[in-house]
Amino acid sequence: MHSLPSHAMRPLCLNPSLCSSRFPFFSFSIPIFHKFKNNPTIYKKSQKGPPFFSIRCCGSGSVTAKPSWELRRNRAAVQEPDEKVDALRQLFTKPGIGIDAYIIPSQDAHQSEFIAECYMRRAYISGFTGSAGTAIVTKDKAALWTDGRYFLQAEKQLNTSWKLMRAGNFGVPQASEWLNDVLAPGGRVEELKEVISKKNLELVYLYDLNLVDEIWKESRPKPPNKPIRVHDLKYAGIDVVSKLSSLRAELVAAGSSAIVISMLDEVAWLLNLRGSDVPHSPVMYAYLIVEVDAAKLFVDDSKVTSEVMYHLKKAGVDLRPYDSILSEIRRLAAEGAHLWLDTSSVNAAIVETYKAACDKYLMNRGSRGKRKNKQYFESDSLPVGPSGVYMQSPVSLAKALKNPSELEGMQNSHLRDAAALAQFWCWLEEEIHKNVKLTEVDLADKLLEFRSKQDGFLDTSFDTISGSGANGAIIHYTPEAESCSVVDPNKLFLLDSGAQYVDGTTDITRTVHFGEPTAREKECFTRVLKGHIALDEAVFPENTPGFVLDAFARSALWKIGLDYRHGTGHGVGAALNVHEGPQSISFRYGNMTPLQKGMIVSNEPGYYEDHAFGIRIENLLCVQEINTPNRYGGIEYLGFEKLTFFPIQTKLVDLSLLSIEEMEWLNSYHSQVWEKVSPLLEGSARQWLWKNTRPIAKQ
Amino acid sequence: MHSLPSHAMRPLCLNPSLCSSRFPFFSFSIPIFHKFKNNPTIYKKSQKGPPFFSIRCCGSGSVTAKPSWELRRNRAAVQEPDEKVDALRQLFTKPGIGIDAYIIPSQDAHQSEFIAECYMRRAYISGFTGSAGTAIVTKDKAALWTDGRYFLQAEKQLNTSWKLMRAGNFGVPQASEWLNDVLAPGGRVEELKEVISKKNLELVYLYDLNLVDEIWKESRPKPPNKPIRVHDLKYAGIDVVSKLSSLRAELVAAGSSAIVISMLDEVAWLLNLRGSDVPHSPVMYAYLIVEVDAAKLFVDDSKVTSEVMYHLKKAGVDLRPYDSILSEIRRLAAEGAHLWLDTSSVNAAIVETYKAACDKYLMNRGSRGKRKNKQYFESDSLPVGPSGVYMQSPVSLAKALKNPSELEGMQNSHLRDAAALAQFWCWLEEEIHKNVKLTEVDLADKLLEFRSKQDGFLDTSFDTISGSGANGAIIHYTPEAESCSVVDPNKLFLLDSGAQYVDGTTDITRTVHFGEPTAREKECFTRVLKGHIALDEAVFPENTPGFVLDAFARSALWKIGLDYRHGTGHGVGAALNVHEGPQSISFRYGNMTPLQKGMIVSNEPGYYEDHAFGIRIENLLCVQEINTPNRYGGIEYLGFEKLTFFPIQTKLVDLSLLSIEEMEWLNSYHSQVWEKVSPLLEGSARQWLWKNTRPIAKQ
């Protein structure tokens, strides 16, 4: 499964440059308040969920301007009444609130890619269940922005009270621009982007009220409370005490005295814990604060078993209620702590709470300072009072550099995953041979059945992308039982899937044909394969960012004027998230993180022919040192070691386009696949693997 | 010839990000004045040369601090007395000046790569004649910074009163850091970099005095005054009126009313003129100001023939004295002109003169404005009064996109150049065969002799790099008659040379062996060749910056842990500078200029084994549209067309490392070389070409 395509919408992103490695945008619902200028209001935190971020429209104007995009659009139908939206609007006019508009994005408070149902507020209010989208409700409008992956789904799921904003299409404003158009001028802006600033909107923080939760009420699912488990040291490789010790050394080196970890996978990795709070990612909702001499985990204690309690106690980690994170932040600031906050992942409520508490500290010290000057200026070099260290979380890189135990778990789980896949494909080819009609969802279900039988299986690592023919060209296609296609044996079939095992995370794409592929399909497949091989075999000097290698994967497609509109590689966690940073391999040149020994990246070039077929070939790779005969510049040269061992369908290869070296790569790969995976198989699946790992040769 | 290596020194660069495409640093001598704080002084322009840029040390401290690097260094010898430096220091203490230090960089006022002798002030004062280096003279120290290319040469040329600063070596401070160390603290900074700012230095502008010129006096060469010639329309392709008209359209679109062109090649290109003021580049010292309804060329009129006068008159271009550029800038500002200035190429004297004149305009208008408010605010959208448009010169890109006539001239001149090279190599191999001892300089001279006989030959396009054995590993090696090596027939020989013809500019590197190359030499040569072929054959979508392709040229070297420390490609002018922007192909990722149809780039990967040999294979390429069978995304796909047609020595190719496709590339290239160049040859040179273009085959 690959990362977001280039046309994925990221409106209103707090920090687009950093968000690129962090996936989507906001972590909050954003109510827009109509308040007076220069009068920011901090509300008290609600007990009902994470704190919310708000944009407040300042000034006295009313909503009168007719935006130009509105004129370009034919209204397809009369608006249906929508009870939820109406209930939300009722709240707008409640005395003392005076809201103009309310923004509801997809995210939870931890920037998670997969989130618990109780935080799916945008899906609840709009009915649209896609993974990316932002809803905005004003007094008389309701609009939902999503990207090209979800236009069809959103058209089906939104009723006519909602306006679908097809992000990226000509004439469709970004959410931020739309706010400019529908909201009145006359205020000022804090923290939001230039676009919004043109009409003078102000951003304030609201902690006491989530309007969606207010109308959701009883029907809102309870927050998840599945028990947390200890991630065995034989898989984690490094114990918690050592990890905390390394982190503390980094804190000291950066001049900070504490750090807030809010990314759920970072908390899980650092504490060698795993959870089951969200689908596909083995994480639990929690914040972690690590100080130089203490560590506190903010988590619902109903999830904490006695084993976990003992595990944490050994590592000197105390428990605190999930909801008490902000008061702890205030306490730290009051103590003068220099807090390390990664603003690309930590939510704005935490950042602003800390900043406000620092201001308060300085005001108190300041008045004393005036009386006693020496005390005020503590030293020449240290800042006066608490001040934040705003840098990337050091856990992000530490987690990305897999240790030998993590790598071993990844290798082992990939072989078991390959065994399940062999059983699946063997079964599938037999069914197709028997002319059994199977839908895309049937296949995803059957694959899950095979994977479930493997040792240590926990979950899929994302929703299986199972696409026959034209559906394969929809890059993030997720088949639905009621609407998906029957797999057509005469078309290309693309299957992108992965699993969570107790020792590792997998992510693999294969594209196959059950009958006779066309010359066009073979040419495109072979060029995708050439790109896959070129990246797999790349050797590069240390300090090379991933984007430098991206062109290797596209070159063979470029030669005939083809390309693909997504990145080539994303990071993958070890028994953690299937998408992680900080590295990537992409045609977007912004990510300067060098590829480093122990990092895992996917290698997944593709080609998508609209309304016809999709092709993608994806393996996971681990960056390793290459023992080159020279070391020019006295540095290391790096390359990749494969984690994924599964046949690539040779029927789809046009041998005339493959060089001898590329053919040898394929034969050598298949020989390794047989060697590594066949011991885990027997019977027909083993025969299938044998048949599908035979060497090919040019005539 | 390739662009600067990565270790080239660029201290004190005004705008390093922009300078990267513009080659070296300053265009001025920089006197450092010891003056009082917050009291910038603008001196009147000298009649003796271009205006100078100055750093002024503000504050009252004296030079006492002992910099740490000083302690690390053993003083090799007692300082010799140096008359020039002493004379310069005499001027420091002249009443009314009070200078602490004086900086003398390499450049002229036009950012030229090759400069006239009268502007070689750094060479005059220090004795060091290398192309890159910055001299700084303080009251008791004199130091010269240069990069690794010139350490040996500088050691020989500097006397002991000079300290050689080996830029890039451990413990050697940058010039800017050194200034911090030797100058006293206590002032403030304008316009210079953060490093300098730490010790509070101020930058002011000095127009009335160049101290080096003061001591140079009578011995200073006269400014060049060779006649300017008209560049024939059959080579230029577009007449001056059309070029000016396009430029004026760009001015209007950018909201500016005039532009100052100071890059000598831009002036020459825009006016279809060529000069002979500097070696290797067919340009003349001049500034050009293009207004919406006028154009003025600032040039010494003794260079202007009646033909040139008529040519300019036809295009509506008036003549002005070279020295009157600043007064014209002031006049334009006084008229309220919005001047377009490319601050990466226009010198600071022009920029500051304009800014000062704008301030003056506003002061005058401001007082009137207060009386008559409406007049002051001319309109809502236009800025009040003159204001600069600071963007890249539009001429830079226009010049880079060659028109069909320019391309034809480049193609033709490359074939004549190849004919001269065939005669040269044929002659050389015969001499070597006869055991004649020839030095590297003998070879450069003989090559010049053959080139001189070609139609339209004017000059070399840079100093020939002729390096035998270990000298080939010195990337910018220029052999000197008294010190260079005899060419060793048993070692690799690298020859990087080029010529200026009336219709085009060439730049080619070939590496050969006259005897039996070692397996190591063959492996390295073959991998450089593989990189050369990979880049030559690249196809890429429009809007691709050059750096995306750089890795193609290195990949084969990386596989065995080798690399080279210079970019892979630079732009080349059509009968103009051998180095031009804005495009490049480099491992430095800053240059986002997309490669575009009609751009010329060099393709010159290499490998350099210290103290052993150097390898480089360089052709010039023109970016062209590729007629791909698909056009995914509805865009153009681009690739390269070769301009250089000359044999690559097949003796050096290790066929086992070459793919079939690469071998076919080489055979096809040689077949084209024979077809295109043989008609220009006869006798033994033709036989040599025949022998050296025969196809190779794998056993």
Short mmCIF file of N, CA and C in Angstrom, two decimals, chain B residues 164-249:
data_model
loop_
_atom_site.label_atom_id
_atom_site.label_comp_id
_atom_site.label_asym_id
_atom_site.label_seq_id
_atom_site.Cartn_x
_atom_site.Cartn_y
_atom_site.Cartn_z
N LEU B 164 48.23 31.32 3.24
CA LEU B 164 47.32 30.59 2.36
C LEU B 164 46.23 29.91 3.18
N MET B 165 44.99 30.20 2.88
CA MET B 165 43.87 29.60 3.57
C MET B 165 43.29 28.53 2.66
N ARG B 166 43.54 27.29 3.02
CA ARG B 166 43.10 26.16 2.19
C ARG B 166 41.62 25.89 2.48
N ALA B 167 40.77 26.52 1.71
CA ALA B 167 39.32 26.44 1.97
C ALA B 167 38.86 25.00 1.91
N GLY B 168 38.07 24.61 2.87
CA GLY B 168 37.56 23.25 2.92
C GLY B 168 38.39 22.35 3.81
N ASN B 169 39.66 22.71 4.06
CA ASN B 169 40.48 21.89 4.96
C ASN B 169 40.07 22.07 6.40
N PHE B 170 40.30 21.05 7.19
CA PHE B 170 39.91 21.08 8.60
C PHE B 170 40.62 22.23 9.31
N GLY B 171 39.88 22.97 10.07
CA GLY B 171 40.49 24.03 10.88
C GLY B 171 40.69 25.34 10.14
N VAL B 172 40.41 25.36 8.85
CA VAL B 172 40.57 26.61 8.10
C VAL B 172 39.26 27.37 8.12
N PRO B 173 39.26 28.57 8.70
CA PRO B 173 38.01 29.32 8.77
C PRO B 173 37.62 29.86 7.40
N GLN B 174 36.34 30.10 7.19
CA GLN B 174 35.92 30.80 5.98
C GLN B 174 36.36 32.25 6.10
N ALA B 175 36.49 32.91 4.95
CA ALA B 175 36.92 34.30 4.96
C ALA B 175 36.05 35.13 5.90
N SER B 176 34.76 34.85 5.87
CA SER B 176 33.85 35.64 6.71
C SER B 176 34.10 35.39 8.18
N GLU B 177 34.41 34.15 8.55
CA GLU B 177 34.70 33.83 9.94
C GLU B 177 36.01 34.49 10.38
N TRP B 178 36.97 34.48 9.47
CA TRP B 178 38.26 35.08 9.78
C TRP B 178 38.11 36.56 10.07
N LEU B 179 37.29 37.21 9.27
CA LEU B 179 37.03 38.62 9.52
C LEU B 179 36.50 38.82 10.94
N ASN B 180 35.63 37.92 11.34
CA ASN B 180 35.10 37.99 12.70
C ASN B 180 36.21 37.90 13.72
N ASP B 181 37.17 37.04 13.42
CA ASP B 181 38.23 36.81 14.40
C ASP B 181 39.23 37.96 14.47
N VAL B 182 39.57 38.52 13.32
CA VAL B 182 40.62 39.53 13.35
C VAL B 182 40.09 40.95 13.52
N LEU B 183 38.81 41.13 13.31
CA LEU B 183 38.27 42.48 13.49
C LEU B 183 37.58 42.60 14.84
N ALA B 184 37.50 43.79 15.30
CA ALA B 184 36.98 44.01 16.65
C ALA B 184 35.46 43.96 16.69
N PRO B 185 34.92 43.57 17.82
CA PRO B 185 33.47 43.55 17.96
C PRO B 185 32.90 44.94 18.21
N GLY B 186 31.61 45.08 18.11
CA GLY B 186 30.97 46.30 18.56
C GLY B 186 30.22 47.13 17.55
N GLY B 187 29.66 46.58 16.54
CA GLY B 187 28.92 47.42 15.59
C GLY B 187 27.62 46.74 15.18
N ARG B 188 27.23 46.90 13.93
CA ARG B 188 26.06 46.18 13.44
C ARG B 188 26.27 45.80 11.97
N VAL B 189 25.43 45.01 11.45
CA VAL B 189 25.65 44.43 10.13
C VAL B 189 24.55 44.81 9.16
N GLU B 190 24.90 45.05 7.92
CA GLU B 190 23.90 45.16 6.86
C GLU B 190 24.33 44.30 5.71
N GLU B 191 23.45 43.57 5.19
CA GLU B 191 23.62 42.86 3.92
C GLU B 191 24.60 41.70 3.94
N LEU B 192 25.35 41.53 5.00
CA LEU B 192 26.25 40.37 4.98
C LEU B 192 25.72 39.24 5.82
N LYS B 193 26.31 38.10 5.66
CA LYS B 193 25.78 36.86 6.19
C LYS B 193 25.85 36.75 7.72
N GLU B 194 25.12 35.80 8.22
CA GLU B 194 25.00 35.61 9.66
C GLU B 194 26.34 35.45 10.36
N VAL B 195 27.25 34.76 9.70
CA VAL B 195 28.56 34.52 10.33
C VAL B 195 29.21 35.84 10.68
N ILE B 196 29.23 36.73 9.70
CA ILE B 196 29.84 38.04 9.91
C ILE B 196 29.05 38.84 10.95
N SER B 197 27.77 38.62 10.94
CA SER B 197 26.92 39.43 11.81
C SER B 197 27.22 39.21 13.28
N LYS B 198 27.78 38.02 13.58
CA LYS B 198 28.02 37.72 14.99
C LYS B 198 28.97 38.70 15.65
N LYS B 199 29.90 39.24 14.87
CA LYS B 199 30.83 40.19 15.45
C LYS B 199 30.50 41.63 15.05
N ASN B 200 29.30 41.82 14.53
CA ASN B 200 28.81 43.18 14.28
C ASN B 200 29.66 44.00 13.31
N LEU B 201 29.72 43.52 12.09
CA LEU B 201 30.36 44.31 11.05
C LEU B 201 29.29 44.98 10.21
N GLU B 202 29.63 46.10 9.65
CA GLU B 202 28.64 46.78 8.81
C GLU B 202 29.11 46.85 7.38
N LEU B 203 28.18 46.73 6.48
CA LEU B 203 28.48 46.77 5.07
C LEU B 203 28.07 48.15 4.54
N VAL B 204 29.01 48.88 3.94
CA VAL B 204 28.62 50.14 3.30
C VAL B 204 29.15 50.11 1.87
N TYR B 205 28.80 51.11 1.10
CA TYR B 205 29.20 51.17 -0.29
C TYR B 205 30.19 52.30 -0.51
N LEU B 206 31.24 51.98 -1.23
CA LEU B 206 32.31 52.93 -1.47
C LEU B 206 32.47 53.09 -2.98
N TYR B 207 32.35 54.30 -3.46
CA TYR B 207 32.40 54.48 -4.90
C TYR B 207 33.62 55.25 -5.39
N ASP B 208 34.43 55.81 -4.51
CA ASP B 208 35.42 56.77 -4.99
C ASP B 208 36.84 56.26 -5.05
N LEU B 209 37.06 55.04 -4.62
CA LEU B 209 38.44 54.66 -4.39
C LEU B 209 38.59 53.16 -4.51
N ASN B 210 39.50 52.71 -5.35
CA ASN B 210 39.91 51.31 -5.26
C ASN B 210 41.37 51.30 -4.87
N LEU B 211 41.66 50.81 -3.70
CA LEU B 211 43.01 50.92 -3.16
C LEU B 211 44.03 50.16 -3.99
N VAL B 212 43.62 49.04 -4.55
CA VAL B 212 44.56 48.28 -5.39
C VAL B 212 44.91 49.11 -6.61
N ASP B 213 43.91 49.73 -7.23
CA ASP B 213 44.19 50.57 -8.40
C ASP B 213 45.13 51.71 -8.03
N GLU B 214 44.96 52.23 -6.82
CA GLU B 214 45.80 53.34 -6.35
C GLU B 214 47.28 52.97 -6.37
N ILE B 215 47.56 51.73 -5.92
CA ILE B 215 48.98 51.35 -5.89
C ILE B 215 49.43 50.73 -7.20
N TRP B 216 48.45 50.25 -8.00
CA TRP B 216 48.76 49.62 -9.29
C TRP B 216 49.28 50.68 -10.27
N LYS B 217 48.57 51.79 -10.28
CA LYS B 217 48.94 52.98 -11.07
C LYS B 217 49.30 52.70 -12.53
N GLU B 218 50.49 53.18 -12.96
CA GLU B 218 50.86 53.14 -14.37
C GLU B 218 50.96 51.72 -14.92
N SER B 219 51.39 50.80 -14.05
CA SER B 219 51.59 49.44 -14.56
C SER B 219 50.26 48.72 -14.83
N ARG B 220 49.19 49.33 -14.39
CA ARG B 220 47.89 48.68 -14.59
C ARG B 220 47.54 48.67 -16.09
N PRO B 221 47.17 47.50 -16.62
CA PRO B 221 46.82 47.46 -18.05
C PRO B 221 45.62 48.36 -18.32
N LYS B 222 45.58 48.86 -19.56
CA LYS B 222 44.42 49.68 -19.96
C LYS B 222 43.19 48.77 -20.11
N PRO B 223 42.02 49.31 -19.88
CA PRO B 223 40.81 48.51 -20.15
C PRO B 223 40.79 48.09 -21.61
N PRO B 224 40.28 46.91 -21.91
CA PRO B 224 40.29 46.42 -23.29
C PRO B 224 39.48 47.34 -24.20
N ASN B 225 39.92 47.49 -25.41
CA ASN B 225 39.16 48.34 -26.34
C ASN B 225 39.12 47.76 -27.75
N LYS B 226 39.04 46.44 -27.81
CA LYS B 226 38.92 45.78 -29.12
C LYS B 226 37.53 46.09 -29.70
N PRO B 227 37.46 46.20 -31.03
CA PRO B 227 36.17 46.54 -31.64
C PRO B 227 35.09 45.48 -31.42
N ILE B 228 33.87 45.95 -31.26
CA ILE B 228 32.71 45.06 -31.18
C ILE B 228 32.29 44.70 -32.60
N ARG B 229 31.76 43.48 -32.77
CA ARG B 229 31.26 43.10 -34.10
C ARG B 229 29.80 42.66 -33.99
N VAL B 230 29.11 42.74 -35.12
CA VAL B 230 27.71 42.30 -35.16
C VAL B 230 27.70 40.78 -35.32
N HIS B 231 26.90 40.12 -34.50
CA HIS B 231 26.73 38.67 -34.61
C HIS B 231 25.66 38.43 -35.68
N ASP B 232 26.08 37.80 -36.78
CA ASP B 232 25.23 37.68 -37.97
C ASP B 232 23.87 37.06 -37.63
N LEU B 233 22.82 37.61 -38.22
CA LEU B 233 21.47 37.11 -37.97
C LEU B 233 21.32 35.64 -38.33
N LYS B 234 22.13 35.19 -39.31
CA LYS B 234 22.01 33.76 -39.68
C LYS B 234 22.46 32.86 -38.54
N TYR B 235 23.28 33.38 -37.64
CA TYR B 235 23.66 32.61 -36.44
C TYR B 235 22.76 32.96 -35.24
N ALA B 236 22.39 34.21 -35.15
CA ALA B 236 21.59 34.66 -34.00
C ALA B 236 20.14 34.19 -34.09
N GLY B 237 19.62 34.14 -35.33
CA GLY B 237 18.27 33.60 -35.52
C GLY B 237 17.13 34.58 -35.29
N ILE B 238 17.28 35.46 -34.33
CA ILE B 238 16.22 36.42 -34.01
C ILE B 238 16.85 37.80 -33.99
N ASP B 239 16.18 38.78 -34.62
CA ASP B 239 16.79 40.10 -34.67
C ASP B 239 16.58 40.85 -33.35
N VAL B 240 17.34 41.92 -33.19
CA VAL B 240 17.36 42.63 -31.91
C VAL B 240 16.00 43.23 -31.60
N VAL B 241 15.34 43.76 -32.61
CA VAL B 241 14.03 44.37 -32.37
C VAL B 241 13.07 43.34 -31.78
N SER B 242 13.09 42.13 -32.32
CA SER B 242 12.19 41.09 -31.78
C SER B 242 12.58 40.71 -30.36
N LYS B 243 13.89 40.57 -30.12
CA LYS B 243 14.32 40.21 -28.76
C LYS B 243 13.92 41.28 -27.76
N LEU B 244 14.13 42.56 -28.15
CA LEU B 244 13.77 43.65 -27.24
C LEU B 244 12.26 43.69 -27.02
N SER B 245 11.54 43.41 -28.06
CA SER B 245 10.08 43.42 -27.96
C SER B 245 9.60 42.34 -26.97
N SER B 246 10.17 41.13 -27.07
CA SER B 246 9.80 40.07 -26.11
C SER B 246 10.17 40.48 -24.69
N LEU B 247 11.36 41.05 -24.56
CA LEU B 247 11.80 41.46 -23.23
C LEU B 247 10.86 42.51 -22.65
N ARG B 248 10.46 43.46 -23.50
CA ARG B 248 9.57 44.53 -23.03
C ARG B 248 8.21 43.97 -22.60
N ALA B 249 7.75 42.95 -23.31
CA ALA B 249 6.50 42.31 -22.90
C ALA B 249 6.65 41.71 -21.50
#
